[in-house]
mmCIF file of C-alpha atoms in Angstrom:
data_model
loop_
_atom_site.group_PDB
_atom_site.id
_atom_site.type_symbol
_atom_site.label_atom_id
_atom_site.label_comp_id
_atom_site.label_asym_id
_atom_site.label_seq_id
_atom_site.Cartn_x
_atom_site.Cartn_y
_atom_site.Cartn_z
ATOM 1 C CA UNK A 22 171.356 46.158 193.022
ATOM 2 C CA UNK A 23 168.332 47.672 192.625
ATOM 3 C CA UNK A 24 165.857 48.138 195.451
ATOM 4 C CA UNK A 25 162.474 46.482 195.005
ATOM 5 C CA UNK A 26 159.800 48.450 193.894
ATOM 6 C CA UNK A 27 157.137 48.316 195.676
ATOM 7 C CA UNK A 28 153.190 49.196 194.965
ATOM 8 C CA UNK A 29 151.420 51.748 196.725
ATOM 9 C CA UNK A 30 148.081 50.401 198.206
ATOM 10 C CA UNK A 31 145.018 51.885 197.467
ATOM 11 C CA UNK A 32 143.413 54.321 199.498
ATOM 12 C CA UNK A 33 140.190 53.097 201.783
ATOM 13 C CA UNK A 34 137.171 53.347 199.494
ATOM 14 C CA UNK A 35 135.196 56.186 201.212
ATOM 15 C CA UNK A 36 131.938 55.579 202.489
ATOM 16 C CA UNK A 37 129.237 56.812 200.567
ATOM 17 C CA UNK A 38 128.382 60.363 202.250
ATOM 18 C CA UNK A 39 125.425 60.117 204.609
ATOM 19 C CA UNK A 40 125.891 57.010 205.302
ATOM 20 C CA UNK A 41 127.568 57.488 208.485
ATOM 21 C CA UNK A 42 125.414 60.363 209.423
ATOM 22 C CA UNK A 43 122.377 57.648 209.150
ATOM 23 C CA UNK A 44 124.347 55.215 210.882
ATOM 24 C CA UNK A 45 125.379 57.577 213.581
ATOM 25 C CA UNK A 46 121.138 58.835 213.782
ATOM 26 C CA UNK A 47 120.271 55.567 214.146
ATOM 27 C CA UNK A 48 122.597 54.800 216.838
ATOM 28 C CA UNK A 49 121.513 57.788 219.001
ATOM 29 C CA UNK A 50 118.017 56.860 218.788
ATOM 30 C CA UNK A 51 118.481 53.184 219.683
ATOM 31 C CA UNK A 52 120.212 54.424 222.540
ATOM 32 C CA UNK A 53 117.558 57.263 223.281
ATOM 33 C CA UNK A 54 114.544 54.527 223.322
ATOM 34 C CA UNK A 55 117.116 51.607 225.259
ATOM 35 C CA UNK A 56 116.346 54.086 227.958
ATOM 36 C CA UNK A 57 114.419 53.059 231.374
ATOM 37 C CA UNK A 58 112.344 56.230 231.327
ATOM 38 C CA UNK A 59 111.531 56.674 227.643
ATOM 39 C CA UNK A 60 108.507 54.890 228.120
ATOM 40 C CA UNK A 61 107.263 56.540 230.989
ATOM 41 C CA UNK A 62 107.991 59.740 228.905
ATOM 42 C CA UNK A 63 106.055 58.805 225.557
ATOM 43 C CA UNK A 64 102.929 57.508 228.355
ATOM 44 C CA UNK A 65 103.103 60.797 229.963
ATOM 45 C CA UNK A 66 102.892 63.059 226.807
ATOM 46 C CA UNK A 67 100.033 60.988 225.669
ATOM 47 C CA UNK A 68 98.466 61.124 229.194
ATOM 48 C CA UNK A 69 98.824 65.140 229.316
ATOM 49 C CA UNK A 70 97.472 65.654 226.063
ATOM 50 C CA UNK A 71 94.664 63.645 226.815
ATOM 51 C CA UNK A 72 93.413 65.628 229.357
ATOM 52 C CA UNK A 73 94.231 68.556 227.658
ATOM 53 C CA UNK A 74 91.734 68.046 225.074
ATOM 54 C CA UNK A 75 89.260 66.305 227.428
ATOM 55 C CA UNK A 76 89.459 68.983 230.295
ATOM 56 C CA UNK A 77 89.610 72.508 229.694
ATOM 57 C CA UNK A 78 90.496 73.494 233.556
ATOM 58 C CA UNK A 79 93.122 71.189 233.436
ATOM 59 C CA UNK A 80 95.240 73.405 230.936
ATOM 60 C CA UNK A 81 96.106 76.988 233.042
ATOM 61 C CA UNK A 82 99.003 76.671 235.104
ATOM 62 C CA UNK A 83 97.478 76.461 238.556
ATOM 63 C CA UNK A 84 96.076 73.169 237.234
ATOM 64 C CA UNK A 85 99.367 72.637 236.909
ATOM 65 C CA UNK A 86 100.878 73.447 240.104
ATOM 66 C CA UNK A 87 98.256 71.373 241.697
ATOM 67 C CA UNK A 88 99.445 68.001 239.502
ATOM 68 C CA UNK A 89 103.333 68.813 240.199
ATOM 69 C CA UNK A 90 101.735 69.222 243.986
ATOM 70 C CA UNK A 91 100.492 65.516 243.674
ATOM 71 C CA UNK A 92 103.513 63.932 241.549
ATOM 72 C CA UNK A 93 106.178 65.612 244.295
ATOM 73 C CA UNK A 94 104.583 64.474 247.231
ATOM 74 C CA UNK A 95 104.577 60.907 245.821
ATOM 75 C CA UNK A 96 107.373 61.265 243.700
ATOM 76 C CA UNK A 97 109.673 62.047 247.211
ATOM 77 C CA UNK A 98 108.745 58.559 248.381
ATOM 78 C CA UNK A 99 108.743 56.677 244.779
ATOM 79 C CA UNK A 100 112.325 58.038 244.245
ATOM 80 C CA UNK A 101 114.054 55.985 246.762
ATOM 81 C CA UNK A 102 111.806 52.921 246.529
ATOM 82 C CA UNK A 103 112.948 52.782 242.889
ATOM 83 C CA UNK A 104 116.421 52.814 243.688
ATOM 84 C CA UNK A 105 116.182 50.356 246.457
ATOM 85 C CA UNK A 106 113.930 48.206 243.377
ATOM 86 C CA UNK A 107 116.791 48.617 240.827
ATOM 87 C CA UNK A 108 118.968 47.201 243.932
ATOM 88 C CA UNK A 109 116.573 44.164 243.463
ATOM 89 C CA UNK A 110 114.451 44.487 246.644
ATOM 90 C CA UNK A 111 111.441 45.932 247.851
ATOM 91 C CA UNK A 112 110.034 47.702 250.938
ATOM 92 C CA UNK A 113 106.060 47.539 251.722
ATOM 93 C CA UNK A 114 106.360 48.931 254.871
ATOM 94 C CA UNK A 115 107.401 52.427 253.010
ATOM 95 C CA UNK A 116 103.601 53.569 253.033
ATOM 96 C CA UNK A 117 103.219 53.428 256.751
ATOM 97 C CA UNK A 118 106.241 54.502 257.931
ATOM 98 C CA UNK A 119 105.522 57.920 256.633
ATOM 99 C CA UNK A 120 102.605 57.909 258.979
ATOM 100 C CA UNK A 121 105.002 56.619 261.657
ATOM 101 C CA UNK A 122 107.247 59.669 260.901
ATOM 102 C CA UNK A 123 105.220 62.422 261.403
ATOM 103 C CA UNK A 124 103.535 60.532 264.528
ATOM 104 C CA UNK A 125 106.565 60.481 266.179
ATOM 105 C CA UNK A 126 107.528 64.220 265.669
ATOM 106 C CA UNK A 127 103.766 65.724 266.461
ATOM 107 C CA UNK A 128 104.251 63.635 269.646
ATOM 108 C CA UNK A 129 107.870 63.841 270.565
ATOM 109 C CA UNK A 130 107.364 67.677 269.852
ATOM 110 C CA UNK A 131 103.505 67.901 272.028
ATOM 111 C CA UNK A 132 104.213 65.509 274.811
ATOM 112 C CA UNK A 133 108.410 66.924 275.439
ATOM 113 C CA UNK A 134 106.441 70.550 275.133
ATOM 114 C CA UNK A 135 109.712 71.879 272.854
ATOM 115 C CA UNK A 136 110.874 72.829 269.870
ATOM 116 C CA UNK A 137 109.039 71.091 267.021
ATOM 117 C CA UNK A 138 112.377 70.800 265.826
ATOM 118 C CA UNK A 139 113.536 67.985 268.236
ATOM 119 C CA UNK A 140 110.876 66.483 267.665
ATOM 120 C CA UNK A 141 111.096 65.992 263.503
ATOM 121 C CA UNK A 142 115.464 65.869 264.755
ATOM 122 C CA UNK A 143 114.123 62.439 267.187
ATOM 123 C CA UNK A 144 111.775 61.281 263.845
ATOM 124 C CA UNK A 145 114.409 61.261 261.448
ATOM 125 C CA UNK A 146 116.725 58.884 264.009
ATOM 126 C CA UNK A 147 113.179 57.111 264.186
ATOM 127 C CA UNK A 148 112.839 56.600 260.357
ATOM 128 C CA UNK A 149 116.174 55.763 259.577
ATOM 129 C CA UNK A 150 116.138 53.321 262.348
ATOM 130 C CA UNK A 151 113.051 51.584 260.711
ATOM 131 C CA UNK A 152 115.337 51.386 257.314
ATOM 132 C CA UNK A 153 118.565 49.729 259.114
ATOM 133 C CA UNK A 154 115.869 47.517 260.771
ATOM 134 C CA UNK A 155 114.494 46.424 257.464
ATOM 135 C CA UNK A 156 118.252 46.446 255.643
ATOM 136 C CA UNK A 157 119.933 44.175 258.408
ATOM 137 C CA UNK A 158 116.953 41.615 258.845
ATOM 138 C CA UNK A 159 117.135 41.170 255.012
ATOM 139 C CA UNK A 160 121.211 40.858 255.014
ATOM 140 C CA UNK A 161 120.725 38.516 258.399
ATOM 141 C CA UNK A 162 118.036 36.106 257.764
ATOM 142 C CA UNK A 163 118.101 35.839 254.043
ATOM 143 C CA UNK A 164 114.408 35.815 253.877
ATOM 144 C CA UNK A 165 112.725 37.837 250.608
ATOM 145 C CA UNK A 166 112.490 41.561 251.241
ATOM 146 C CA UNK A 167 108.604 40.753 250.742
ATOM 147 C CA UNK A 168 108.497 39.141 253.627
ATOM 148 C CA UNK A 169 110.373 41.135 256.036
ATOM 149 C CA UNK A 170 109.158 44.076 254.833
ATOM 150 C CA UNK A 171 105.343 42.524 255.451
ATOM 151 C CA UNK A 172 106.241 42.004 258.871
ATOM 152 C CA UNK A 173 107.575 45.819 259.442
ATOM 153 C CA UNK A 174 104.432 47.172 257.842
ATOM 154 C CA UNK A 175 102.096 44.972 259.984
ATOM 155 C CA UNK A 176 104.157 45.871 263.019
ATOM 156 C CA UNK A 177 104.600 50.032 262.476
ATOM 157 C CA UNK A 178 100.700 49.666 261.548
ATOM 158 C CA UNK A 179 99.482 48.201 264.871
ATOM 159 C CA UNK A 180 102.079 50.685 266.712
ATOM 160 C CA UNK A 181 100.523 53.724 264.951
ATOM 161 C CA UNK A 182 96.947 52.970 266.382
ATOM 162 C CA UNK A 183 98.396 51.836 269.635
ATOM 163 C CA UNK A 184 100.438 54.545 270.848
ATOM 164 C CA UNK A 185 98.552 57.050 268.998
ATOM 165 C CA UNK A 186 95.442 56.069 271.614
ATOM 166 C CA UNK A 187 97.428 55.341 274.792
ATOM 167 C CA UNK A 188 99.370 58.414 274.505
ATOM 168 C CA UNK A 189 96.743 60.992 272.975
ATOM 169 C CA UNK A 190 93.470 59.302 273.660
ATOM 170 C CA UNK A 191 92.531 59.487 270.174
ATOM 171 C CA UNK A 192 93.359 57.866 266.845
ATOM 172 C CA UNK A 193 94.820 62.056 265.802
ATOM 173 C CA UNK A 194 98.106 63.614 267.472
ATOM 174 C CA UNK A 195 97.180 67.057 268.517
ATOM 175 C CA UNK A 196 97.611 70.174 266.647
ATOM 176 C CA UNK A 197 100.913 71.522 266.889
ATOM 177 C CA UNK A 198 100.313 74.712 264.834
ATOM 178 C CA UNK A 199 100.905 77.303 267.817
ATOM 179 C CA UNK A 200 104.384 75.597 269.315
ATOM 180 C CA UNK A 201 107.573 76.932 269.086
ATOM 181 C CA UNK A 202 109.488 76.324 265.498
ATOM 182 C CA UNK A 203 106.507 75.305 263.967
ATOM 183 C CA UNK A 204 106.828 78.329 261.487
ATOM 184 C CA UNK A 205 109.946 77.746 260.285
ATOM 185 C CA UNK A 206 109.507 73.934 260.272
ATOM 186 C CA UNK A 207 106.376 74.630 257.922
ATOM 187 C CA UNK A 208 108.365 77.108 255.596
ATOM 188 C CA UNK A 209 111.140 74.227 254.945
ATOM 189 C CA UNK A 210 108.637 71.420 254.373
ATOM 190 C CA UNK A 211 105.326 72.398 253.556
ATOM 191 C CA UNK A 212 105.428 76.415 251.959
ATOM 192 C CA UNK A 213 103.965 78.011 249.206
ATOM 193 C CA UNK A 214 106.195 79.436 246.730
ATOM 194 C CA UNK A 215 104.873 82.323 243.995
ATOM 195 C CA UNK A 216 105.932 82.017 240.908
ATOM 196 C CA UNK A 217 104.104 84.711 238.359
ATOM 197 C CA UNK A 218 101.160 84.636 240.403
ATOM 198 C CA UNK A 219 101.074 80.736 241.138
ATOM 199 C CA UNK A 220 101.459 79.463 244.166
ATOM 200 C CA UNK A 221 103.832 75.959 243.664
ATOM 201 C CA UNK A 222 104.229 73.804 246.870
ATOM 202 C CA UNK A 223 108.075 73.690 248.193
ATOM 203 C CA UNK A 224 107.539 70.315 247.870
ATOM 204 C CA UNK A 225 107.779 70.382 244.127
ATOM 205 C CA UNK A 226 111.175 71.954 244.111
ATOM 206 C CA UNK A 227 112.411 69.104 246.751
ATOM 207 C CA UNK A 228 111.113 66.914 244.518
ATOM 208 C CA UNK A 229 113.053 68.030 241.464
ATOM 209 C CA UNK A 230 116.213 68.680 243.761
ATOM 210 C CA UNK A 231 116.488 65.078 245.066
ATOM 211 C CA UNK A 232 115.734 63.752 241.563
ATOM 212 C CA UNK A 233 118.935 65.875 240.184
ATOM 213 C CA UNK A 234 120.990 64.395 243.102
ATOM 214 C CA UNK A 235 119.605 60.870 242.971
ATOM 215 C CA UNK A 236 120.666 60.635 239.202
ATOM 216 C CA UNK A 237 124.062 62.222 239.799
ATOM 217 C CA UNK A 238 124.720 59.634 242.416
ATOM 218 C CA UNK A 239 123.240 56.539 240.225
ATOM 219 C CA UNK A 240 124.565 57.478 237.070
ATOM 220 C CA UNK A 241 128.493 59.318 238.558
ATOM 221 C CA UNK A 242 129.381 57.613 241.400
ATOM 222 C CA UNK A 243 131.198 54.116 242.915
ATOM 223 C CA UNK A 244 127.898 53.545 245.236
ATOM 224 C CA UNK A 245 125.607 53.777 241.963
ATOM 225 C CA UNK A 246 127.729 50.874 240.045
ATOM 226 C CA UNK A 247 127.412 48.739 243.177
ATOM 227 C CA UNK A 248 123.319 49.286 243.070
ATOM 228 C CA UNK A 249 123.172 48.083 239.522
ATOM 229 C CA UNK A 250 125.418 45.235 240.443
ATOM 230 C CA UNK A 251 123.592 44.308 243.674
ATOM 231 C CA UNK A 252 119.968 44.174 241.526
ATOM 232 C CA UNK A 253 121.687 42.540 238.658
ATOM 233 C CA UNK A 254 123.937 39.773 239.805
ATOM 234 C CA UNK A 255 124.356 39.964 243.491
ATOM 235 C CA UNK A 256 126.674 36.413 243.490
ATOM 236 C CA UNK A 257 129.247 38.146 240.664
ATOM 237 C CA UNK A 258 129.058 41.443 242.325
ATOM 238 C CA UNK A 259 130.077 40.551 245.545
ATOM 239 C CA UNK A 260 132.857 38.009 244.135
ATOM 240 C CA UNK A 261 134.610 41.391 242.451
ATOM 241 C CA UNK A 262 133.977 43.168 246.067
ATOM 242 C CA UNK A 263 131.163 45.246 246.342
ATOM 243 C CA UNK A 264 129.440 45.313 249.129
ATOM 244 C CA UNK A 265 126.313 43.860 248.767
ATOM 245 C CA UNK A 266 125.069 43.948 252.261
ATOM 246 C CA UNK A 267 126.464 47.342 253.350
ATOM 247 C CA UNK A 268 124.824 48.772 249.708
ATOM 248 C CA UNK A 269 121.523 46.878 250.485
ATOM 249 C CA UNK A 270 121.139 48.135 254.331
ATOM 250 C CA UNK A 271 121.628 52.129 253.204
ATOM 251 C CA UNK A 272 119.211 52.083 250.296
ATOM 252 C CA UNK A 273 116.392 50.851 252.761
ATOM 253 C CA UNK A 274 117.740 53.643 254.798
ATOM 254 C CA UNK A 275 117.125 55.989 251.861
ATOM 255 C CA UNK A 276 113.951 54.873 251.772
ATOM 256 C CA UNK A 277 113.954 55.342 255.797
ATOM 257 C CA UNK A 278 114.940 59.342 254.514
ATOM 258 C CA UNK A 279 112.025 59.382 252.025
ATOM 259 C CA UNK A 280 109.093 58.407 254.347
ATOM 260 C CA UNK A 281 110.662 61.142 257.229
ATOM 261 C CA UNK A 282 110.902 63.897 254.602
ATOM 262 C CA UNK A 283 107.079 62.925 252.844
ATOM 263 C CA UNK A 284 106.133 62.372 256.895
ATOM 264 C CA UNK A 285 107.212 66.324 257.705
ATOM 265 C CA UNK A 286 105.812 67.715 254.874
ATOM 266 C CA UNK A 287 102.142 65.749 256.135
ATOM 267 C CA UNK A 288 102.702 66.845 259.037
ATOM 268 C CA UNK A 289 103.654 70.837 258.852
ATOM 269 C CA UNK A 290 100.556 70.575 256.320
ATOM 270 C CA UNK A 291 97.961 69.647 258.565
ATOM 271 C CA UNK A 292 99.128 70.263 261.447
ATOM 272 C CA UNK A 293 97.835 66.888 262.784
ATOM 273 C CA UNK A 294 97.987 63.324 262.020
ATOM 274 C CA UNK A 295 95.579 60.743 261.662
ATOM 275 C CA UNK A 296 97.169 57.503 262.454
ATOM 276 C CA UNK A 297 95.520 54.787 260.182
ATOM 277 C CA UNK A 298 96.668 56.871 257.269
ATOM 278 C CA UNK A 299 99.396 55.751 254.439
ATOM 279 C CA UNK A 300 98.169 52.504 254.262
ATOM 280 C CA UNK A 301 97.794 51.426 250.407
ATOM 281 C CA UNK A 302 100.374 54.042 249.541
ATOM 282 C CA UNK A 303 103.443 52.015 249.114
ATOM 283 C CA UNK A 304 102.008 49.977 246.264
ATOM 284 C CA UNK A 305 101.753 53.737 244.451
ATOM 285 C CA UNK A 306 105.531 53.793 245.438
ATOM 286 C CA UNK A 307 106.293 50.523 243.985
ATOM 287 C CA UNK A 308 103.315 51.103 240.611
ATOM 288 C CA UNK A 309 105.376 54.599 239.789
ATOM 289 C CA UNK A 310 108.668 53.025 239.808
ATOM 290 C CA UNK A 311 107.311 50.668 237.146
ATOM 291 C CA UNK A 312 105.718 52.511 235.295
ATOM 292 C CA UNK A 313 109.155 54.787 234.981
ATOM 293 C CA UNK A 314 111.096 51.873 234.023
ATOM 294 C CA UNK A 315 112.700 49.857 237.195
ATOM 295 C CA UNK A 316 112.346 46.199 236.535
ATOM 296 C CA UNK A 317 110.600 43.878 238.950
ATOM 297 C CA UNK A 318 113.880 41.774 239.257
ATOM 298 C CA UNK A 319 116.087 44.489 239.568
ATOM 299 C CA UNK A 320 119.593 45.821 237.836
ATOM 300 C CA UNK A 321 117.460 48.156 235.933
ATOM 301 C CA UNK A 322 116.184 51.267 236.120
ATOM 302 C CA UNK A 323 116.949 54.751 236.614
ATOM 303 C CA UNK A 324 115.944 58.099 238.978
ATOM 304 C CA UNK A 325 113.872 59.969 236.477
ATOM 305 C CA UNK A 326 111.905 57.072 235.264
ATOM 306 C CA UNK A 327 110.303 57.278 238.578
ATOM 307 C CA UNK A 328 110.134 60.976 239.105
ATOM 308 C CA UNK A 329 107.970 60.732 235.574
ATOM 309 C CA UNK A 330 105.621 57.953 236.690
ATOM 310 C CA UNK A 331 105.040 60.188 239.804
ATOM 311 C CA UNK A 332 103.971 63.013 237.133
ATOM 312 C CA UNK A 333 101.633 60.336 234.840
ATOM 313 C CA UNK A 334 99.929 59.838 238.533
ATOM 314 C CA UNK A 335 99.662 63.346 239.356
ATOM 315 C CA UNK A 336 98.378 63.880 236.016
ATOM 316 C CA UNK A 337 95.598 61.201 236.211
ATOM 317 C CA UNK A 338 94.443 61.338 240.206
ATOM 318 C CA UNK A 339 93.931 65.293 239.227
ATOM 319 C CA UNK A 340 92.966 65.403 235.696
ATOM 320 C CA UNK A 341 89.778 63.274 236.480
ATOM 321 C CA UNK A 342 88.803 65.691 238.898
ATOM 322 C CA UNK A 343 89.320 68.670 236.175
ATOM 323 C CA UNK A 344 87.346 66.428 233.961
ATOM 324 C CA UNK A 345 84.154 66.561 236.133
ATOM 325 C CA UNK A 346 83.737 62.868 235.944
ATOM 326 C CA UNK A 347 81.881 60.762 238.710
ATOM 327 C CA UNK A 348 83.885 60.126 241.740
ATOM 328 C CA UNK A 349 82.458 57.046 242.061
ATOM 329 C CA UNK A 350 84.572 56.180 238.605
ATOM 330 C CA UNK A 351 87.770 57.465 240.130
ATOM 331 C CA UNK A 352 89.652 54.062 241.363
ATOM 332 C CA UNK A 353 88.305 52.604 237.794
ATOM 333 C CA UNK A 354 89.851 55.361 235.665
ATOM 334 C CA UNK A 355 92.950 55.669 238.054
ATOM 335 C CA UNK A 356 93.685 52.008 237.381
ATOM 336 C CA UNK A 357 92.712 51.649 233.632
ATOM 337 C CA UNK A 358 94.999 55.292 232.912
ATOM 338 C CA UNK A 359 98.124 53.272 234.692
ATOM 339 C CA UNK A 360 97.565 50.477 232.981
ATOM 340 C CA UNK A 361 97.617 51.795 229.857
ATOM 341 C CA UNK A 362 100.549 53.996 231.009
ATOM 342 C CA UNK A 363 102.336 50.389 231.671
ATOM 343 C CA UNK A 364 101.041 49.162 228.275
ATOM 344 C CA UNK A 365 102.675 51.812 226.040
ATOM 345 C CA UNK A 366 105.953 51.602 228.319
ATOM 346 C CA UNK A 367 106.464 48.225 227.473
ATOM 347 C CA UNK A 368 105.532 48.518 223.666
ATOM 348 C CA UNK A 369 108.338 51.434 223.660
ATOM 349 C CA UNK A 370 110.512 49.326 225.133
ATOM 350 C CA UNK A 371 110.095 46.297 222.903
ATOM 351 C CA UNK A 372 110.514 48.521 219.851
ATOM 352 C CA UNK A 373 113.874 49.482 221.222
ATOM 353 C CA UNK A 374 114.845 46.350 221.587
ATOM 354 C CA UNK A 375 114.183 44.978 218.167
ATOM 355 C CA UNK A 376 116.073 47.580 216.467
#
């Protein structure tokens, strides 16, 4: 008996070489432009170079330092409103209750006559107070974060002018530039740093630290998956186990962290506080977010996206001052720079998603 003979099978024809590598190209850059931030990115490389052709003083590197100065002390604030965005909610109250912040420590710290540092300690209970209030009325009533968050702002506005007055007299705490701590308070929030001859706020370097830790903890950890599910599809997210409540209640309380860390920096900067200030500012929160990629309706998004629409509004707020233009124009070119910033975000965007 003979054993059957059987016929080896033909190798795999081999792809043609290159082929792959194209394939492989191709695949990196679809994923490169699928991106939340690329946009932003592309809008703020156009937007640099053209002031940099435009504005001469906007090209040495104190220019520089002064738009990082700008982007950081929004960027602080836009960071954790774009997380608690890609969680699928928003917070309008953020803008005020930086002012409410640094109220409370100038007077905690003036009226106690201690430490400044019990009195920014007592402001950052305060602030992330105002974010579990926000959080648990949301996760209680059900009612849009719009709304609720409408309600907080009106409410921390009228208390800002209120107990500013009855407490002070005067719509400005008092300057707390001679009281004890108030040195190294101002060295941790609101220092100069020189760097080859250039002063760069602290601020900056916060700014850029938080942004390094907010991606780490969006893009490596258990609580970033259950962000992305909460914005995305809170029903199916909640049937697998996350918590949607518990994850929706600390990022307003990030947010809460944000507008105590902007509020210190405003106030160890001035020394005093005006109390009607920071209204308007949390729609700049909300517009850089957007502009670096977080979608409206949430599950989308990402840490640096932000961070870089902070730098586009840096960029724009300064370089029409390094321009020479009217001030009278400002609001005008501020708005029509964004836009167009938005514009070429979402044409990026499309493009990736057609190939």
């Amino acid at each position: 008996m003979t054993a059957p003979v059987t016929t080896p099978s033909p190798p795999p024809a081999a792809a043609p070489r290159g082929l792959a590598g194209r394939d492989s190209q191709r695949s990196l850059l679809h994923r490169f432009l699928a991106r939340p931030e690329v946009g932003a990115l592309v809008g703020a490389i156009a937007v640099y170079a053209f002031f940099w052709a435009v504005a001469p003083s906007f090209r040495p590197a104190g220019s520089l330092s002064l738009v990082l100065y700008q982007a950081s002390t929004l960027g602080l604030m836009a960071l954790p409103v774009g997380l608690l965005m890609i969680g699928g909610e928003f917070d309008l109250s953020a803008g005020v209750a930086v002012t409410t912040s640094s109220l409370a420590a100038s007077m905690f710290s003036y009226q106690l006559t201690t430490n400044v540092w019990v009195g920014v300690s007592l402001a950052l209970v305060l602030s992330l107070a105002i974010g579990l209030f926000n959080g648990v009325m949301l996760v209680k009533t059900k009612l849009p974060s719009f709304l609720v968050t409408l309600g907080t702002f009106l409410m921390l506005q009228g208390l800002n002018i209120a107990i500013t007055k009855l407490i002070t007299g005067n719509v400005a705490t008092n300057d707390i530039s001679d009281m004890a701590g108030f040195k190294t308070a101002h060295a941790v929030f609101a220092a100069d740093i020189h760097i080859g001859g250039v002063a760069v706020k602290v601020t900056v370097f916060w700014w850029l630290g938080f942004v390094a830790l907010g991606s780490w903890m969006l893009l490596r950890t258990k609580f970033g998956n259950w962000v992305f599910a909460v914005g995305g599809q809170k029903d199916s997210a909640r049937a697998v186990g996350v918590p949607v409540a518990r994850t929706k209640i600390i990022l307003f309380m990030l947010v809460g962290l944000g507008a105590w860390f902007v509020g210190m920096h405003n106030l160890f900067q001035f020394n005093s506080i005006q109390s009607g200030t920071g209204i308007g500012n949390e729609l700049l929160y909300i517009v850089a977010a957007v502009i670096g990629g977080c979608l409206l309706t949430g599950g989308f998004g990402s840490v640096v996206g932000p961070a870089i629409g902070a730098f586009i509004f840096g960029m724009v707020s300064q370089g029409i001052v390094f321009a020479g233009w009217d001030a009278n124009w400002f609001q005008f070119f501020l708005g029509l720079m964004l836009l167009g910033a938005m514009l070429l975000n979402t044409w990026v965007q499309r493009q990736a998603a057609r190939r």
